[in-house]
Each structure stands twice: as C-alpha cells, then as structure tokens.
Tab-separated table of C-alpha atoms and ligand atoms in Angstrom:
chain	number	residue	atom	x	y	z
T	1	UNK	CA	27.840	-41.271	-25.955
T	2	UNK	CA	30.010	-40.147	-22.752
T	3	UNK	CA	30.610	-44.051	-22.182
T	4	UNK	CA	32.328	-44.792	-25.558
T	5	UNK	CA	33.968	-41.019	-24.952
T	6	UNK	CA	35.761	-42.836	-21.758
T	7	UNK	CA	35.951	-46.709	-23.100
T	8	UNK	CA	36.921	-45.983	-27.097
T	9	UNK	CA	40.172	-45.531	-28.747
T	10	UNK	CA	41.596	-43.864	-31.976
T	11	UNK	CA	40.503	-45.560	-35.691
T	12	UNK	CA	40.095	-49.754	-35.313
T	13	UNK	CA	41.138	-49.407	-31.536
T	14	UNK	CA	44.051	-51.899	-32.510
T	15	UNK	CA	46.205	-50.518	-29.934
T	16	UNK	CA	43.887	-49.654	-27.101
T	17	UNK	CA	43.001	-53.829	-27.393
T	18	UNK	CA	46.650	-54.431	-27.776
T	19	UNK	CA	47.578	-52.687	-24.665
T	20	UNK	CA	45.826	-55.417	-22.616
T	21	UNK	CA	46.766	-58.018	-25.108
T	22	UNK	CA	50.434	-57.681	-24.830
T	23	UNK	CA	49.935	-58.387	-21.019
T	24	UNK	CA	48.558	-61.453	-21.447
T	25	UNK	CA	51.466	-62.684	-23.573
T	26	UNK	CA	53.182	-62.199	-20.442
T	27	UNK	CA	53.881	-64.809	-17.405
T	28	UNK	CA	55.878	-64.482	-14.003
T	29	UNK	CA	58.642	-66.587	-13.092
T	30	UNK	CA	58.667	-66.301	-9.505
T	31	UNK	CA	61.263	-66.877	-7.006
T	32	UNK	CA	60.437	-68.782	-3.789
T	33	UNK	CA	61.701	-68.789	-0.138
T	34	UNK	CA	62.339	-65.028	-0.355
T	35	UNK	CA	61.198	-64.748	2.908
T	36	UNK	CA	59.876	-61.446	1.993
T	37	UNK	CA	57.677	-61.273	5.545
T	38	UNK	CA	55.273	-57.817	4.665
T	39	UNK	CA	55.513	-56.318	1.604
T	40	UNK	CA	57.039	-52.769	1.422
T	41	UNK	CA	55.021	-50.956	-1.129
T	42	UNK	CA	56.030	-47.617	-0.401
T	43	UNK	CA	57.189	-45.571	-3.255
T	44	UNK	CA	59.089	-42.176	-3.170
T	45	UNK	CA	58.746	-39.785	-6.421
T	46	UNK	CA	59.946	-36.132	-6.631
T	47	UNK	CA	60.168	-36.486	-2.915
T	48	UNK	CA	56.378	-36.573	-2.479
T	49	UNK	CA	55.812	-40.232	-0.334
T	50	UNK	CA	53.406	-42.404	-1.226
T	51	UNK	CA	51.773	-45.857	-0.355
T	52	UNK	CA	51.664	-47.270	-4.094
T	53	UNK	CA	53.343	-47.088	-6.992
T	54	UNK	CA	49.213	-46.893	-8.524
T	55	UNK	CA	48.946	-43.668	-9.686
T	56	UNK	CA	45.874	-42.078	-11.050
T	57	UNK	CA	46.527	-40.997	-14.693
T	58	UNK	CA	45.465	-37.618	-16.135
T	59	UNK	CA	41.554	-38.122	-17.907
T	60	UNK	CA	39.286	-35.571	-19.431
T	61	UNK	CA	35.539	-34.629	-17.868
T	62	UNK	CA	34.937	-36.540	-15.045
T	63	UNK	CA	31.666	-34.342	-14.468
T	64	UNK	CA	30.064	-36.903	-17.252
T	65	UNK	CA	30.762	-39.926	-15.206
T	66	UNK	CA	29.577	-38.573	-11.466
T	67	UNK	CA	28.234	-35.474	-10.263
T	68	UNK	CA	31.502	-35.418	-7.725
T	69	UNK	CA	33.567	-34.762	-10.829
T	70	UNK	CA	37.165	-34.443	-10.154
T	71	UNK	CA	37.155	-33.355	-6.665
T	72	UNK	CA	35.808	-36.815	-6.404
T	73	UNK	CA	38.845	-38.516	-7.763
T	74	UNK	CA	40.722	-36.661	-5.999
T	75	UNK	CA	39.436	-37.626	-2.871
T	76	UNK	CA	39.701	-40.701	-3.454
T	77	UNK	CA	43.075	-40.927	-4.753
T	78	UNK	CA	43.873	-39.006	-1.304
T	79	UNK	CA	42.495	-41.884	0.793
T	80	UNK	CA	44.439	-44.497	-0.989
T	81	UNK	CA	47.350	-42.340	-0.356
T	82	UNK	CA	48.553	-41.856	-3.995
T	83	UNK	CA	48.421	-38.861	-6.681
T	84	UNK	CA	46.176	-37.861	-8.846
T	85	UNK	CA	47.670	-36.337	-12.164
T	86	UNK	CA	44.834	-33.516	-13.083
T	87	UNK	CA	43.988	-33.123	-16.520
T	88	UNK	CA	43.969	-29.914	-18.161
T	89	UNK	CA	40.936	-30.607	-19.778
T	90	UNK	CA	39.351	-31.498	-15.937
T	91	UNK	CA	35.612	-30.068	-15.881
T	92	UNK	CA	36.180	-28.265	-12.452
T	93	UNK	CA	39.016	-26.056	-11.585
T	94	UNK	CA	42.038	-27.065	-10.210
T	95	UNK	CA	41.537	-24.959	-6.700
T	96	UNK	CA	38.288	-26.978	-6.066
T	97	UNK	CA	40.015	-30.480	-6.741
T	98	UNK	CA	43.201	-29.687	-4.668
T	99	UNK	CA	40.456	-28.588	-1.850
T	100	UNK	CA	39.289	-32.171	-1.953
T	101	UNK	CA	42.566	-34.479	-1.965
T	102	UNK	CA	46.266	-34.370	-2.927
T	103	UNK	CA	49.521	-34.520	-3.847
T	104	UNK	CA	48.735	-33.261	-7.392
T	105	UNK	CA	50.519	-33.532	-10.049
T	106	UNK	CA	48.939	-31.154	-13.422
T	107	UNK	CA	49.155	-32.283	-16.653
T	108	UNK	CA	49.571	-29.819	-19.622
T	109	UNK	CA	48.729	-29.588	-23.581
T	110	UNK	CA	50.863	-26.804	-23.932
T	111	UNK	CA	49.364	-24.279	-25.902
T	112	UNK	CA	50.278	-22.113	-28.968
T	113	UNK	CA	49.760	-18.933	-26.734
T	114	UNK	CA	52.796	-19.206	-24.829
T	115	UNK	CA	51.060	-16.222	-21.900
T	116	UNK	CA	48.048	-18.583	-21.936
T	117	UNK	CA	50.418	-21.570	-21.124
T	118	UNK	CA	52.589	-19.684	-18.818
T	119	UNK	CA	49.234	-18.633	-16.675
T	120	UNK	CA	47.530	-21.999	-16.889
T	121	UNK	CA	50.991	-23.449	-14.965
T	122	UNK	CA	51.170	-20.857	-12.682
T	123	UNK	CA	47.080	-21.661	-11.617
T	124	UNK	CA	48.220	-24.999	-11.478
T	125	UNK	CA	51.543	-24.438	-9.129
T	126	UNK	CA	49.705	-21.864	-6.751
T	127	UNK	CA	46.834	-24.633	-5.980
T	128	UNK	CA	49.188	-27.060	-5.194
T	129	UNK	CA	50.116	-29.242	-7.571
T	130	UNK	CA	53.611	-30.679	-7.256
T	131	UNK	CA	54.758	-31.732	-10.751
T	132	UNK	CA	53.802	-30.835	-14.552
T	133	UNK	CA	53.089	-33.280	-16.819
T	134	UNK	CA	53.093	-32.629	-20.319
T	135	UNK	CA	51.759	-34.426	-23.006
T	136	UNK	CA	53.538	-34.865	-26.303
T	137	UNK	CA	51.590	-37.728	-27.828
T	138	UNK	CA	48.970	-35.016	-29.305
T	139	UNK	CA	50.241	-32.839	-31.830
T	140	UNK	CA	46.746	-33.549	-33.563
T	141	UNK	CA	43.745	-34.930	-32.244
T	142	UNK	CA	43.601	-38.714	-32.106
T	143	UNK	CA	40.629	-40.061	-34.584
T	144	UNK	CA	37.697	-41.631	-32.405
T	145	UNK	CA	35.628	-43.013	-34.497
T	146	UNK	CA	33.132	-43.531	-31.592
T	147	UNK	CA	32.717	-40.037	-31.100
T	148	UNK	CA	32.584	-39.219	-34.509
T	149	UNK	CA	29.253	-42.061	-35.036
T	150	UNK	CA	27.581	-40.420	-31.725
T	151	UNK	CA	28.674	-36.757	-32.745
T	152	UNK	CA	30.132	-36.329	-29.146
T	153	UNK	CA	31.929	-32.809	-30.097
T	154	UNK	CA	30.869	-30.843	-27.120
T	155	UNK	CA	30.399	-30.947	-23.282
T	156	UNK	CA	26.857	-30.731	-22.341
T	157	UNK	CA	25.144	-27.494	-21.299
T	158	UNK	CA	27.337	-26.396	-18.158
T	159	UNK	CA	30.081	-27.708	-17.899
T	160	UNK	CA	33.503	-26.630	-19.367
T	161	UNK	CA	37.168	-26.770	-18.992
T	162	UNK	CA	36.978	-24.796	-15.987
T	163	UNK	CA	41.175	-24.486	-16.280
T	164	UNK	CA	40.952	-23.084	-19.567
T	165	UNK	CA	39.880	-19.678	-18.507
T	166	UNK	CA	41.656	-16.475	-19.736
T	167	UNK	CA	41.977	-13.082	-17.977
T	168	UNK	CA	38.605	-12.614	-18.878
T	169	UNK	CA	36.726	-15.501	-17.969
T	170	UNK	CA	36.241	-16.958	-21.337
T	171	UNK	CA	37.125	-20.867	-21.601
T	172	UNK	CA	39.245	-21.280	-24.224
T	173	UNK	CA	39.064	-24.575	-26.217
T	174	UNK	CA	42.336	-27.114	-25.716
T	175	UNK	CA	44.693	-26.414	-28.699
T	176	UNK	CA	46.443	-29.802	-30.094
T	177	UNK	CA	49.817	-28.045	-31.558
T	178	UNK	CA	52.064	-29.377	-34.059
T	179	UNK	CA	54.452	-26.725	-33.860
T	180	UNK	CA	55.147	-27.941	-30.502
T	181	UNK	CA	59.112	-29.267	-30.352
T	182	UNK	CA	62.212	-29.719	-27.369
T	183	UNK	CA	62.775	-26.393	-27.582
T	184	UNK	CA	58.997	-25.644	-26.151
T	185	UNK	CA	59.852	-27.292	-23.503
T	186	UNK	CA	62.768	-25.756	-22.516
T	187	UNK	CA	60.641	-22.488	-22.538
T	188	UNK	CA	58.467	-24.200	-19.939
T	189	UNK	CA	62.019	-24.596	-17.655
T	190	UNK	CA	61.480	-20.907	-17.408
T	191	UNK	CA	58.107	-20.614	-16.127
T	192	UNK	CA	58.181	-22.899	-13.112
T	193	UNK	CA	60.719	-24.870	-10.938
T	194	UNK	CA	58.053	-27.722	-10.633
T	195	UNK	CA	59.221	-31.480	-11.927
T	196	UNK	CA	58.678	-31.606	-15.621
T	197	UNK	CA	57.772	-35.091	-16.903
T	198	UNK	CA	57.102	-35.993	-20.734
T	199	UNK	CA	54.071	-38.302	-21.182
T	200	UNK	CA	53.512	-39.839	-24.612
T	201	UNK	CA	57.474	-41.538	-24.919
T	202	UNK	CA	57.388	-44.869	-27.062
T	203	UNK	CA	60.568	-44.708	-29.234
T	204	UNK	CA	64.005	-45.204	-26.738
T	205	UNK	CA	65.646	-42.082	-29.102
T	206	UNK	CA	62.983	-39.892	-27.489
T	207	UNK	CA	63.414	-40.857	-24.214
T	208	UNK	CA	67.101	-40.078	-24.256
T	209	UNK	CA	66.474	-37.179	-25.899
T	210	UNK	CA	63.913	-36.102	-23.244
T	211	UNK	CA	66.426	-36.654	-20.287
T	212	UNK	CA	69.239	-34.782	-22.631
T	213	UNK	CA	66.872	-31.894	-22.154
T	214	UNK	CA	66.839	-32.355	-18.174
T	215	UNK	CA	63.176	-33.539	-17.888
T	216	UNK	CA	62.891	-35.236	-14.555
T	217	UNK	CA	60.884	-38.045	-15.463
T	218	UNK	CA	59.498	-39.814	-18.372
T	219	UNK	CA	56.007	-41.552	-18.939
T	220	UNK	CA	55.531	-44.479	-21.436
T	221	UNK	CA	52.145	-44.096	-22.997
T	222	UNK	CA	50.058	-44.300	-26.066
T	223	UNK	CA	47.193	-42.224	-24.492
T	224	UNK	CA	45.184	-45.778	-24.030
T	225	UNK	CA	45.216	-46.389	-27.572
T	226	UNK	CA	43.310	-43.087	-28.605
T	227	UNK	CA	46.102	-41.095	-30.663
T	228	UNK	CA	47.843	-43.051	-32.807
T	229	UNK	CA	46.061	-46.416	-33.258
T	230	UNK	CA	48.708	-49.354	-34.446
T	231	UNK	CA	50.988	-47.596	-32.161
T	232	UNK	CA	53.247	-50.273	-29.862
T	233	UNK	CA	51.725	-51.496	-26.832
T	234	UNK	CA	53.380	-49.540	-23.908
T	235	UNK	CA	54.539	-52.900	-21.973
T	236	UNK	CA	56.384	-53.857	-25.130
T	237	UNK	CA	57.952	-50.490	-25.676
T	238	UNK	CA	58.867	-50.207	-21.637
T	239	UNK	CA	61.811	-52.193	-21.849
T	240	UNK	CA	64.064	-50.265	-24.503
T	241	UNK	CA	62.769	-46.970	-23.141
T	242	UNK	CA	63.833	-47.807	-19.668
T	243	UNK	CA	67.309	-49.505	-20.862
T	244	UNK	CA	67.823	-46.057	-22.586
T	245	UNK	CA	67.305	-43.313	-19.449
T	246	UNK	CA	69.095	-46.143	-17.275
T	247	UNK	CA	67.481	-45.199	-13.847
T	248	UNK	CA	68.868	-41.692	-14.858
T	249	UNK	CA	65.290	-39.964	-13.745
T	250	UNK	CA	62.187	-41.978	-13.149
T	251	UNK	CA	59.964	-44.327	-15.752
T	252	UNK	CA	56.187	-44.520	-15.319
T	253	UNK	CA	53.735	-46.342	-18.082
T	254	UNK	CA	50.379	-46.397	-18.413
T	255	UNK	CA	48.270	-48.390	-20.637
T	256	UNK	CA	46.058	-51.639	-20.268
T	257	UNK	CA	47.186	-51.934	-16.220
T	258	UNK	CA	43.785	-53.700	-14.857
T	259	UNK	CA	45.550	-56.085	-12.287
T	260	UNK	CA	48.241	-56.308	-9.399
T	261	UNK	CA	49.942	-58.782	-11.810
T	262	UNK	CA	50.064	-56.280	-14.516
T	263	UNK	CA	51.536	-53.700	-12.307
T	264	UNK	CA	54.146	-56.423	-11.201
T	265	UNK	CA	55.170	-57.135	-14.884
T	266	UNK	CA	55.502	-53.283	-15.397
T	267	UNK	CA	57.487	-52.652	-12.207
T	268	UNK	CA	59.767	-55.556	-13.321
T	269	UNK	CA	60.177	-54.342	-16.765
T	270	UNK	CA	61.640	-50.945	-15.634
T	271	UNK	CA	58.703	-48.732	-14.005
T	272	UNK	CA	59.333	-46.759	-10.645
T	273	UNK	CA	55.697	-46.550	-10.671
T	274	UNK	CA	52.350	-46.934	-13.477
T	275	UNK	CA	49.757	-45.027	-14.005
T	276	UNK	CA	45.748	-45.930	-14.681
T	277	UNK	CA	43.289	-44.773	-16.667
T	278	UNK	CA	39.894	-46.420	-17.728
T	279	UNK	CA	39.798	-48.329	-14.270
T	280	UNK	CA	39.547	-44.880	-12.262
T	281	UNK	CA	37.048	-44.023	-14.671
T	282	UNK	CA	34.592	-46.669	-14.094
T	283	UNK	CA	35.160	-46.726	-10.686
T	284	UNK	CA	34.268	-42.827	-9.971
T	285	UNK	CA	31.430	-43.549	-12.374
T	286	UNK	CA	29.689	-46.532	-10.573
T	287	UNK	CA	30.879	-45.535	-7.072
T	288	UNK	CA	32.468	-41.452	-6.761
T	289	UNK	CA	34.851	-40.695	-4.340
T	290	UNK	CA	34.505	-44.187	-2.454
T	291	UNK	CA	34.683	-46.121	-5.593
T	292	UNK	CA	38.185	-44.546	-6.759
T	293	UNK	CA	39.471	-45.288	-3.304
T	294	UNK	CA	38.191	-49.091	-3.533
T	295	UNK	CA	39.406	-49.613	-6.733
T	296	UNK	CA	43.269	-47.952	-5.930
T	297	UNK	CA	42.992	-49.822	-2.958
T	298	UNK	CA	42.321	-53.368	-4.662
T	299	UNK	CA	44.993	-52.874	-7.421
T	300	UNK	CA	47.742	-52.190	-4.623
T	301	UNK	CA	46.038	-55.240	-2.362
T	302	UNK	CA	46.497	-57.397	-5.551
T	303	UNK	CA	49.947	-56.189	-6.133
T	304	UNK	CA	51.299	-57.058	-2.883
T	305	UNK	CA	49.740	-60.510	-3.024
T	306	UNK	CA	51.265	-60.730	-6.219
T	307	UNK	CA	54.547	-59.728	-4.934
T	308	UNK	CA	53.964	-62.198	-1.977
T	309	UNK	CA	53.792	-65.092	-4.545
T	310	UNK	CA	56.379	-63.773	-6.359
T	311	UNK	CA	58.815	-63.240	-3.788
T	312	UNK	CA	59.581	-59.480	-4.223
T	313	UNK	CA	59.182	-57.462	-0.744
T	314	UNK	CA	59.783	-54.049	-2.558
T	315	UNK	CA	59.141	-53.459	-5.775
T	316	UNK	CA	62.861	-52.641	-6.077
T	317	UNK	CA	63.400	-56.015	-6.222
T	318	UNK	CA	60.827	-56.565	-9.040
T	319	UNK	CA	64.043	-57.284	-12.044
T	320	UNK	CA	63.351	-58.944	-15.762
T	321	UNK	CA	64.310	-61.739	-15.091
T	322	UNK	CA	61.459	-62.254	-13.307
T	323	UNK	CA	59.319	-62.115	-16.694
T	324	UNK	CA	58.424	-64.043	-19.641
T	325	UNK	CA	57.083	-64.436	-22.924
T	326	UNK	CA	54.418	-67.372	-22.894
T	327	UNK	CA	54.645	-70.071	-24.961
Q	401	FMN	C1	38.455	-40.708	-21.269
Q	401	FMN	C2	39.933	-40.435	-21.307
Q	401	FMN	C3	40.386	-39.128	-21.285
Q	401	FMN	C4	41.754	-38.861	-21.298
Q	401	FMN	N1	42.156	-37.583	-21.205
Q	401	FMN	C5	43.480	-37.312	-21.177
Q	401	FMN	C6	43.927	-35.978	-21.014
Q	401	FMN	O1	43.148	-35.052	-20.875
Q	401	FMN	N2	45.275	-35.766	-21.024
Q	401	FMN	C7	46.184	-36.786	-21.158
Q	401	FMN	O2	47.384	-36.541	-21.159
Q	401	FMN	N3	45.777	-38.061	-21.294
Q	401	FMN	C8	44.451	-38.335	-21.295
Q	401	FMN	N4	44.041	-39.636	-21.413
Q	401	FMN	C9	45.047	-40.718	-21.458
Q	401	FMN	C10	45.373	-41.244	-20.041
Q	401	FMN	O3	46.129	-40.304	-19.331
Q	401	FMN	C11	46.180	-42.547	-20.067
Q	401	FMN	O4	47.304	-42.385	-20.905
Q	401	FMN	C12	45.391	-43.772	-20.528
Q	401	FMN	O5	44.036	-43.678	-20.135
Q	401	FMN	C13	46.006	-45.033	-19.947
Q	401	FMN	O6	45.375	-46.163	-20.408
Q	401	FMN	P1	44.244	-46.982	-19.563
Q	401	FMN	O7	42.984	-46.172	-19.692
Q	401	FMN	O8	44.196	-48.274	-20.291
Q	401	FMN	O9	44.710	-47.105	-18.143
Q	401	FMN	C14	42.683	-39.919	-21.383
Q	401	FMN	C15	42.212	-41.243	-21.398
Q	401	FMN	C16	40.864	-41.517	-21.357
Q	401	FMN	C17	40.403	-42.942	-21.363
Q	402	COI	C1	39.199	-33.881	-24.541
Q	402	COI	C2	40.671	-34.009	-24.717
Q	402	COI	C3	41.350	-32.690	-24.497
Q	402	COI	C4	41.237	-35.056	-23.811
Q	402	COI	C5	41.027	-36.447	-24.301
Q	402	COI	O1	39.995	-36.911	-24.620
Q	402	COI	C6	42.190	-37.287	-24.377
Q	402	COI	O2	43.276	-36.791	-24.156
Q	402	COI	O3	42.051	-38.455	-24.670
C-alpha cells in the first residue's frame, strides 16, 4: 500500500510514464575537444552554494519508507551538499529535520486559513529554512487510483503531519484549495521576506505571469504525474517556459530525472538546477540517511561524466543546441 502511495500516479498514470518517456525521445549532440579539464558543478541559488544542481524535491511521509523519516533525508541531502525542499505534509516536524541536515528550503499548500498559513511559514522560517515553495498544481487532490484499490486514506497509527499543528496541538489535515489565485500569493509577500518559488508551472502564460508577480523562481512540474494525468511531460514543457521568464529569475523541473544524462538534457533545455523525487524515495527506503547520500552522489557523478563526454565544464555551458529529437 505505502509502495504504490510513493511509485503511483493520478488516473492511467499516462503522464507519470510519459515523464520518463519524453527523455528517451531525447539524444545529445556533443561537442568535442572542449578541453573542459574538471568539471565545475557548483551551482549558486538564492545565494545558498551548493555542489549540484540535484536537488531533493518536496515528498510526503517519509516515516513509511524508513524509520529515519525525514531527518534522514535530510541528512543525507546535507552530505551530498545539496537542499532538501521539506514537504508540508513531512511526518516529523520541521525543527527535528533542520537538526539533522540543511539548507532547507519548505514547501507550502497554502491553506484556506490564512493565520494557519501565516504560522505554518513562520515555523518553517524560524527552523531554518531558506526559501518557500509553494505548490499550485493542487487546487484538488490528484486521483490515485492505487490508493483508492488499497484504501490508503490515512497514515498509520502514530504518525501525522507533525507541521500541521495549530495553537493547540491538533494536526490539522492538508487543505487542497481552489480558491487559491495570484493574489494569494501576493498575501504570502507579506508574511515573510524568504524566496518565493511557484512549483506546478507547465503553460509559458503562467510562468510570465508568475515572475509579473515578483516570484523569485519558478519550478516546472506535474507533481510526477499524480495531479493531472495527460498533463505535458515537464522536459517538453521546459523549453517554452524557460524562453518565457528569459533567465529573468531561476527555472528548476522535476519529473522523470533518473540519470546524469537526464539532468544534462534538462540543464541544456533551460534549468539552473532539477529537482528529484521517486529516486530519493527508494533510496531512503532501501538504505536511510546513507542511501539518499549515495544516490545524490551517483546522479551528480553521472552528470559530470556526462558533461565530460559532452564537453560542457559548467553547466552554464549546457545550451539547446546541444539536444535532439531522435529519429
Ligand atoms: C510520494 C510522493 C509524495 C509527494 N508529495 C509532495 C508534496 O507533499 N508536495 C509537493 O509539492 N509535491 C509532492 N510530490 C511531488 C514531487 O515534489 C515531485 O514533483 C515529483 O516527485 C517529481 O517527479 P519524480 O518523482 O519523477 O522525480 C510528491 C511526489 C511523490 C512521488
Ligand atoms: C499527501 C499529500 C498532501 C502529498 C502527496 O501525496 C502529493 O503531493 O503527491
């Protein structure tokens, strides 16, 4: 049940399989005698320093896939010297998990209590975390038909969303809002001074609408395929979206990134930096803290290899051109 929670996607899973799909379609045309000596994989965001452009992706309950939950990730995601984005729906509070690693980023659902919301990113700023990142894709829940066969509705006996507690003590559950709209998030411009990024941006006429609103960074993302299913696959909808903010504030994507190559093809298509999911997943579940460290680690050793063959030093130099469709 908690495995197809983690591996499944929204209605026939179309787009969760056509995330990896589309990358496939794609080859590398590499340039040669580059003489790129080391690679340079370095990568600067909201001046936090990092050694990747990997970034760990915001996921739900890690306390179902290892007892180290998301201090675990966190950890590990600290030793391969990237961030972790913490999800609002993390099954141990965000103190504890910026206790075991960092830089944090948060990401928010914003809710329809607008106190609630305002608390939550306070919490979230006073442990640490260095950027918000709020998700837009969800204005209802995506339809998983996996957890509707198992009946996977609730966490076990336990464990909650530790970050959803009130005043009280009570864990609320996480609202899905379809009220929510631009001028929401100008409302969250008042509550903290931290980076606000938009994650959920397919369409180019939202991402120019999101940096008309002064976000500071944009994510391209289809949730892995579990909101809207049929939805674009994120490394087809990069392109436009990046062509539209025009290096105006930075591009992520997440989505179907399993291999250096993949993140090569994204970096080329417009990313500053991706974002992954599932993989983090599996590692923390077959290996914890270690595991998530390992598995960073071997996506960024496979990127620079990648980038070796390639002839890219930095992945500044990762451009289109270097990209095509197969035949
Ligand atoms: C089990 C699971 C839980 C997720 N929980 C959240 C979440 O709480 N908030 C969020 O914004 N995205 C969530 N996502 C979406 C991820 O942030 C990300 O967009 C997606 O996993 C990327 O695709 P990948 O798994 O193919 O790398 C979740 C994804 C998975 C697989
Ligand atoms: C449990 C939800 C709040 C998170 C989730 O499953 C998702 O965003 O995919």
């Amino acid at each position: 049940m908690h495995a197809d929670f983690f591996a499944g996607g929204a209605g026939e899973e179309r787009t969760l399989r056509g995330n990896l799909a589309a990358y496939d379609r794609l080859r590398i045309v590499p340039r040669v005698l580059r003489a790129t000596g080391e690679r340079d994989l370095r990568t600067t965001l909201f001046g936090t320093g990092l050694s990747t452009p990997v970034l760990v992706a915001p996921t739900a309950f890690h306390l179902l896939a290892h007892p180290g939950g998301e201090a675990a990730t966190a950890e590990g995601a600290a030793a391969a010297g990237t961030v972790m984005v913490v999800s609002m729906a993390a099954t141990q509070p965000v103190e504890a998990i910026a206790a075991a690693g960092g830089p944090l980023w948060f990401q928010l659902y914003p809710q329809p209590d607008l106190a609630f919301t305002a608390a939550v990113v306070k919490r979230a700023e006073a442990a640490g975390c260095r950027a918000l990142v709020v998700t837009v894709d969800s204005p209802v829940f995506g339809r998983r038909e996996r957890d509707l066969r198992n009946r996977f509705t609730d966490l076990p006996d336990g464990l909650a969303c530790e970050n959803m507690r009130d005043a009280t003590g009570r864990v609320r559950t996480v609202e899905m809002d379809a009220t929510l709209g631009w001028d929401r998030l100008a409302r969250l411009r008042e509550v903290t001074g931290l980076p606000l990024l938009v994650k959920g941006i397919l369409h180019p006429a939202d991402a120019r609408l999101a940096v008309e609103h002064g976000m500071d960074g944009v994510i391209v993302s289809n949730h892995g395929g579990r909101q809207l299913d049929g939805a674009i696959a994120t490394i087809d909808a990069l392109p436009a979206v990046a062509e539209t903010v025009g290096r105006r504030v930075p591009v992520l994507v997440d989505g179907g990134i399993r291999r250096g190559t993949d993140v090569l093809i994204a970096l080329a298509l417009g990313a500053d930096a991706v974002l992954v999911g599932r993989p983090v997943l599996e590692a923390l579940a077959a290996g914890g803290a270690r595991g998530v460290q390992r598995r960073l680690e071997r996506l960024t050793a496979d990127l620079d290899h990648a980038m070796a063959l390639a002839g890219a030093k930095r992945p500044a130099e990762l451009t289109p051109d270097l990209v095509a469709v197969a035949g």
